[in-house]
Amino acid sequence: MKKYTYTESKDTRSGFGAGLLEAGQQNENVVALCADLIGSLKMNDFIKAYPERFFQIGIAEANMMGIAAGLTIGGKIPFTGTFANFSTGRVYDQIRQSIAYSGKNVKICASHAGLTLGEDGATHQILEDIGLMKMLPGMTVINPCDYNQTKAATIALVDHEGPAYLRFGRPVVPNFTPADQKFEIGKAVMLNEGTDVTIIATGHLVWEAIQAGEELEKAGINAEIINIHTIKPLDAEAILKSVAKTKCVVTAEEHNRLGGLGDSVAQVLAKELPTPQEYVAVDDSFGESGTPAQLMEKYGLTAADIVKAAKKVISRK
């Protein structure tokens, strides 16, 4: 098992803030819009550097999406910012009609995704957003795993033509990927090669998958671990190559098991290589208030849950 270490934990939303500033430095057409959550989206540094390229829309998320779509007509590259719940569920009609349908070059950047928003509870958490966004034709969906990868993904979106959804979170998590990484949209990252079981993880569950791999190694199980940071377009080639070797797979995500990464992987396998699969995801329910750690444990999203799923799916080979 390849060992991964980290020197600090950082929130992925801060990775977005750092990436947005660098994106603005690289391209003068980058503009930012926010729905009254500047601090939460870590947009302050961009605003300080480029006040004339920032638009405070207020608590009017649907209007923000419409303005962003309009800005693209003049050649701007708008990055919108608010909570994931408000970035998708609240404004789905505006995204579908004004952005996705006409292929507008809008980058929808969504913080506080999943359960780990924590104490704000179910009304502010969203566990359906990946499903909502990946169903839109032409929409790219990205869910990076740590600060460095979120920063790199944000910068990469500047040169990506077309609508995109970038999902990240509130809590601090281990920052273990390289600071100088090249982020390739649609390209999976192999974290550990193995022979007994494939573990495909996204977002905050990538680190949990790494921890699970170390525990499985102690039990004599050699896990192949893949970081799927881009859920759409999905790297089907990487998935099929791995599963052809291990003959079983576990998917892990901080999302409803319906409509997320697991469903996308299952579609690929059903068409090309039917394979035993287990899901580590929220089991078709809303969240609730609690600390991120408490919620991850209650809803079965920990390294221990991935270990359990891996052992179960191996028994189904």
CSV table of N, CA and C in Angstrom, one decimal, residues 118-209:
chain,number,residue,atom,x,y,z
A,118,GLY,N,-22.6,20.3,8.3
A,118,GLY,CA,-22.7,20.1,9.8
A,118,GLY,C,-23.9,20.6,10.4
A,119,GLU,N,-23.6,21.5,11.4
A,119,GLU,CA,-24.7,21.9,12.3
A,119,GLU,C,-25.8,22.7,11.7
A,120,ASP,N,-25.6,23.2,10.5
A,120,ASP,CA,-26.7,24.0,9.9
A,120,ASP,C,-27.9,23.1,9.5
A,121,GLY,N,-27.6,21.8,9.3
A,121,GLY,CA,-28.7,20.8,9.2
A,121,GLY,C,-29.2,20.6,7.8
A,122,ALA,N,-30.3,19.8,7.7
A,122,ALA,CA,-30.8,19.2,6.4
A,122,ALA,C,-31.2,20.3,5.4
A,123,THR,N,-31.7,21.4,5.9
A,123,THR,CA,-32.2,22.4,5.0
A,123,THR,C,-31.1,23.1,4.2
A,124,HIS,N,-29.9,23.1,4.8
A,124,HIS,CA,-28.7,23.7,4.1
A,124,HIS,C,-27.8,22.6,3.5
A,125,GLN,N,-27.9,21.4,3.9
A,125,GLN,CA,-27.1,20.4,3.3
A,125,GLN,C,-27.8,19.9,2.0
A,126,ILE,N,-27.0,19.4,1.1
A,126,ILE,CA,-27.6,18.8,-0.1
A,126,ILE,C,-26.8,17.6,-0.5
A,127,LEU,N,-27.6,16.5,-0.7
A,127,LEU,CA,-27.0,15.2,-1.1
A,127,LEU,C,-27.5,14.7,-2.4
A,128,GLU,N,-28.1,15.7,-3.2
A,128,GLU,CA,-28.6,15.3,-4.5
A,128,GLU,C,-28.0,16.1,-5.6
A,129,ASP,N,-27.0,17.0,-5.3
A,129,ASP,CA,-26.6,18.0,-6.3
A,129,ASP,C,-25.8,17.3,-7.4
A,130,ILE,N,-25.0,16.3,-7.1
A,130,ILE,CA,-24.2,15.7,-8.2
A,130,ILE,C,-25.2,15.1,-9.2
A,131,GLY,N,-26.2,14.4,-8.7
A,131,GLY,CA,-27.2,13.8,-9.6
A,131,GLY,C,-27.9,14.9,-10.5
A,132,LEU,N,-28.3,16.0,-9.8
A,132,LEU,CA,-29.0,17.1,-10.5
A,132,LEU,C,-28.1,17.6,-11.6
A,133,MET,N,-26.9,17.8,-11.3
A,133,MET,CA,-26.0,18.5,-12.3
A,133,MET,C,-25.5,17.6,-13.4
A,134,LYS,N,-25.3,16.3,-13.1
A,134,LYS,CA,-24.7,15.4,-14.1
A,134,LYS,C,-25.8,15.1,-15.1
A,135,MET,N,-27.1,15.2,-14.8
A,135,MET,CA,-28.2,14.9,-15.7
A,135,MET,C,-28.3,16.0,-16.8
A,136,LEU,N,-27.8,17.2,-16.6
A,136,LEU,CA,-27.9,18.2,-17.5
A,136,LEU,C,-26.9,18.0,-18.7
A,137,PRO,N,-27.4,17.9,-19.9
A,137,PRO,CA,-26.6,17.7,-21.1
A,137,PRO,C,-25.5,18.8,-21.2
A,138,GLY,N,-24.2,18.3,-21.4
A,138,GLY,CA,-23.1,19.3,-21.6
A,138,GLY,C,-22.5,19.8,-20.3
A,139,MET,N,-23.0,19.4,-19.1
A,139,MET,CA,-22.5,19.9,-17.9
A,139,MET,C,-21.4,19.1,-17.4
A,140,THR,N,-20.2,19.7,-17.1
A,140,THR,CA,-19.1,19.0,-16.5
A,140,THR,C,-19.3,19.1,-15.0
A,141,VAL,N,-19.0,18.0,-14.3
A,141,VAL,CA,-19.2,17.9,-12.8
A,141,VAL,C,-17.9,17.5,-12.1
A,142,ILE,N,-17.4,18.3,-11.3
A,142,ILE,CA,-16.1,18.1,-10.6
A,142,ILE,C,-16.2,18.1,-9.1
A,143,ASN,N,-15.6,17.2,-8.4
A,143,ASN,CA,-15.7,17.1,-7.0
A,143,ASN,C,-14.3,16.7,-6.4
A,144,PRO,N,-13.4,17.7,-6.2
A,144,PRO,CA,-12.1,17.5,-5.8
A,144,PRO,C,-12.0,17.0,-4.3
A,145,CYS,N,-10.8,16.5,-3.9
A,145,CYS,CA,-10.7,15.8,-2.6
A,145,CYS,C,-10.0,16.7,-1.6
A,146,ASP,N,-9.2,17.7,-1.9
A,146,ASP,CA,-8.5,18.4,-0.9
A,146,ASP,C,-8.2,19.8,-1.4
A,147,TYR,N,-7.6,20.6,-0.5
A,147,TYR,CA,-7.3,22.0,-0.9
A,147,TYR,C,-6.5,22.2,-2.2
A,148,ASN,N,-5.4,21.4,-2.3
A,148,ASN,CA,-4.6,21.6,-3.5
A,148,ASN,C,-5.3,21.2,-4.8
A,149,GLN,N,-6.1,20.1,-4.7
A,149,GLN,CA,-6.8,19.7,-5.9
A,149,GLN,C,-8.0,20.6,-6.2
A,150,THR,N,-8.6,21.2,-5.2
A,150,THR,CA,-9.6,22.2,-5.5
A,150,THR,C,-9.1,23.4,-6.1
A,151,LYS,N,-7.9,23.9,-5.7
A,151,LYS,CA,-7.3,25.0,-6.3
A,151,LYS,C,-6.9,24.7,-7.7
A,152,ALA,N,-6.4,23.6,-8.0
A,152,ALA,CA,-6.0,23.2,-9.3
A,152,ALA,C,-7.2,23.1,-10.2
A,153,ALA,N,-8.3,22.5,-9.7
A,153,ALA,CA,-9.5,22.4,-10.5
A,153,ALA,C,-10.1,23.7,-10.9
A,154,THR,N,-10.1,24.7,-10.0
A,154,THR,CA,-10.6,26.0,-10.2
A,154,THR,C,-9.8,26.7,-11.3
A,155,ILE,N,-8.5,26.6,-11.3
A,155,ILE,CA,-7.7,27.2,-12.3
A,155,ILE,C,-7.9,26.5,-13.7
A,156,ALA,N,-8.0,25.2,-13.7
A,156,ALA,CA,-8.2,24.4,-14.9
A,156,ALA,C,-9.5,24.8,-15.6
A,157,LEU,N,-10.5,25.2,-14.8
A,157,LEU,CA,-11.8,25.6,-15.4
A,157,LEU,C,-11.8,26.8,-16.3
A,158,VAL,N,-10.8,27.6,-16.1
A,158,VAL,CA,-10.6,28.8,-17.0
A,158,VAL,C,-10.5,28.5,-18.4
A,159,ASP,N,-9.7,27.4,-18.7
A,159,ASP,CA,-9.5,27.0,-20.1
A,159,ASP,C,-10.5,26.0,-20.6
A,160,HIS,N,-11.4,25.6,-19.7
A,160,HIS,CA,-12.4,24.6,-20.1
A,160,HIS,C,-13.6,25.4,-20.7
A,161,GLU,N,-14.0,25.0,-21.9
A,161,GLU,CA,-15.1,25.7,-22.6
A,161,GLU,C,-16.4,25.0,-22.3
A,162,GLY,N,-17.4,25.7,-21.7
A,162,GLY,CA,-18.7,25.1,-21.5
A,162,GLY,C,-19.1,25.2,-20.0
A,163,PRO,N,-20.3,24.9,-19.7
A,163,PRO,CA,-20.8,25.0,-18.3
A,163,PRO,C,-20.2,23.9,-17.4
A,164,ALA,N,-19.9,24.2,-16.2
A,164,ALA,CA,-19.3,23.3,-15.3
A,164,ALA,C,-19.8,23.5,-13.8
A,165,TYR,N,-19.8,22.5,-13.1
A,165,TYR,CA,-20.2,22.5,-11.7
A,165,TYR,C,-19.0,22.0,-10.8
A,166,LEU,N,-18.5,22.9,-9.9
A,166,LEU,CA,-17.4,22.6,-9.1
A,166,LEU,C,-17.9,22.5,-7.6
A,167,ARG,N,-17.8,21.3,-7.0
A,167,ARG,CA,-18.3,21.1,-5.7
A,167,ARG,C,-17.2,21.0,-4.7
A,168,PHE,N,-17.4,21.7,-3.5
A,168,PHE,CA,-16.4,21.6,-2.5
A,168,PHE,C,-17.0,21.8,-1.1
A,169,GLY,N,-16.2,21.8,-0.1
A,169,GLY,CA,-16.8,21.7,1.3
A,169,GLY,C,-16.3,22.7,2.3
A,170,ARG,N,-16.9,22.6,3.5
A,170,ARG,CA,-16.7,23.5,4.6
A,170,ARG,C,-15.6,23.0,5.5
A,171,PRO,N,-15.5,21.8,5.9
A,171,PRO,CA,-14.6,21.4,7.0
A,171,PRO,C,-13.2,21.3,6.5
A,172,VAL,N,-12.2,21.3,7.5
A,172,VAL,CA,-10.8,21.1,7.1
A,172,VAL,C,-10.6,19.6,6.9
A,173,VAL,N,-9.9,19.2,5.9
A,173,VAL,CA,-9.6,17.8,5.6
A,173,VAL,C,-8.1,17.7,5.3
A,174,PRO,N,-7.5,16.5,5.4
A,174,PRO,CA,-6.1,16.4,5.1
A,174,PRO,C,-5.8,16.9,3.6
A,175,ASN,N,-4.7,17.7,3.5
A,175,ASN,CA,-4.3,18.2,2.3
A,175,ASN,C,-3.1,17.4,1.8
A,176,PHE,N,-3.3,16.4,1.0
A,176,PHE,CA,-2.3,15.4,0.7
A,176,PHE,C,-1.8,15.3,-0.8
A,177,THR,N,-2.6,16.0,-1.7
A,177,THR,CA,-2.2,15.9,-3.1
A,177,THR,C,-1.2,17.0,-3.4
A,178,PRO,N,-0.4,16.8,-4.5
A,178,PRO,CA,0.7,17.7,-4.7
A,178,PRO,C,0.2,19.2,-5.0
A,179,ALA,N,1.0,20.1,-4.5
A,179,ALA,CA,0.6,21.5,-4.7
A,179,ALA,C,0.8,21.9,-6.2
A,180,ASP,N,1.7,21.2,-6.9
A,180,ASP,CA,2.0,21.6,-8.3
A,180,ASP,C,1.4,20.6,-9.3
A,181,GLN,N,0.3,19.9,-8.9
A,181,GLN,CA,-0.4,18.9,-9.7
A,181,GLN,C,-1.0,19.6,-10.9
A,182,LYS,N,-1.0,18.8,-12.0
A,182,LYS,CA,-1.7,19.2,-13.2
A,182,LYS,C,-3.1,18.5,-13.1
A,183,PHE,N,-4.1,19.4,-13.2
A,183,PHE,CA,-5.5,18.9,-13.1
A,183,PHE,C,-6.0,18.6,-14.4
A,184,GLU,N,-6.4,17.4,-14.7
A,184,GLU,CA,-6.9,17.0,-16.0
A,184,GLU,C,-8.4,16.6,-15.9
A,185,ILE,N,-9.3,17.5,-16.4
A,185,ILE,CA,-10.7,17.2,-16.3
A,185,ILE,C,-11.0,15.9,-17.0
A,186,GLY,N,-11.7,15.0,-16.3
A,186,GLY,CA,-12.1,13.8,-16.9
A,186,GLY,C,-11.1,12.7,-16.8
A,187,LYS,N,-10.0,12.9,-16.1
A,187,LYS,CA,-9.0,11.9,-15.9
A,187,LYS,C,-8.8,11.4,-14.5
A,188,ALA,N,-9.1,10.2,-14.2
A,188,ALA,CA,-9.0,9.6,-12.9
A,188,ALA,C,-7.5,9.6,-12.4
A,189,VAL,N,-7.4,9.6,-11.1
A,189,VAL,CA,-6.0,9.6,-10.5
A,189,VAL,C,-5.9,8.3,-9.7
A,190,MET,N,-4.9,7.5,-10.2
A,190,MET,CA,-4.6,6.2,-9.5
A,190,MET,C,-3.8,6.5,-8.2
A,191,LEU,N,-4.3,6.2,-7.1
A,191,LEU,CA,-3.6,6.4,-5.8
A,191,LEU,C,-2.9,5.2,-5.3
A,192,ASN,N,-3.4,4.0,-5.6
A,192,ASN,CA,-2.7,2.8,-5.2
A,192,ASN,C,-3.1,1.7,-6.1
A,193,GLU,N,-2.2,1.0,-6.6
A,193,GLU,CA,-2.5,-0.2,-7.5
A,193,GLU,C,-2.7,-1.4,-6.6
A,194,GLY,N,-3.7,-2.2,-6.9
A,194,GLY,CA,-4.0,-3.4,-6.1
A,194,GLY,C,-4.6,-4.4,-6.9
A,195,THR,N,-4.9,-5.6,-6.3
A,195,THR,CA,-5.4,-6.7,-7.1
A,195,THR,C,-6.7,-7.3,-6.5
A,196,ASP,N,-7.1,-7.0,-5.3
A,196,ASP,CA,-8.2,-7.7,-4.6
A,196,ASP,C,-9.5,-7.0,-4.7
A,197,VAL,N,-9.5,-5.7,-4.7
A,197,VAL,CA,-10.8,-4.9,-4.8
A,197,VAL,C,-10.4,-3.5,-5.3
A,198,THR,N,-11.3,-2.9,-6.1
A,198,THR,CA,-11.2,-1.5,-6.5
A,198,THR,C,-12.1,-0.7,-5.6
A,199,ILE,N,-11.5,0.4,-5.1
A,199,ILE,CA,-12.2,1.4,-4.3
A,199,ILE,C,-12.1,2.7,-5.1
A,200,ILE,N,-13.3,3.2,-5.5
A,200,ILE,CA,-13.4,4.4,-6.3
A,200,ILE,C,-14.1,5.4,-5.4
A,201,ALA,N,-13.4,6.5,-5.2
A,201,ALA,CA,-13.9,7.5,-4.2
A,201,ALA,C,-13.8,8.9,-4.8
A,202,THR,N,-14.6,9.8,-4.3
A,202,THR,CA,-14.6,11.2,-4.7
A,202,THR,C,-14.8,12.1,-3.5
A,203,GLY,N,-14.2,13.4,-3.7
A,203,GLY,CA,-14.4,14.4,-2.6
A,203,GLY,C,-13.8,14.0,-1.3
A,204,HIS,N,-14.5,14.3,-0.2
A,204,HIS,CA,-13.9,14.0,1.1
A,204,HIS,C,-13.7,12.5,1.4
A,205,LEU,N,-14.4,11.7,0.6
A,205,LEU,CA,-14.2,10.2,0.8
A,205,LEU,C,-12.9,9.7,0.3
A,206,VAL,N,-12.2,10.5,-0.5
A,206,VAL,CA,-10.9,10.0,-1.0
A,206,VAL,C,-9.9,9.7,0.1
A,207,TRP,N,-9.8,10.6,1.1
A,207,TRP,CA,-8.9,10.3,2.2
A,207,TRP,C,-9.4,9.1,3.0
A,208,GLU,N,-10.7,9.0,3.2
A,208,GLU,CA,-11.2,7.9,3.9
A,208,GLU,C,-10.9,6.6,3.2
A,209,ALA,N,-10.9,6.6,1.9
A,209,ALA,CA,-10.5,5.4,1.1
A,209,ALA,C,-9.1,5.0,1.3
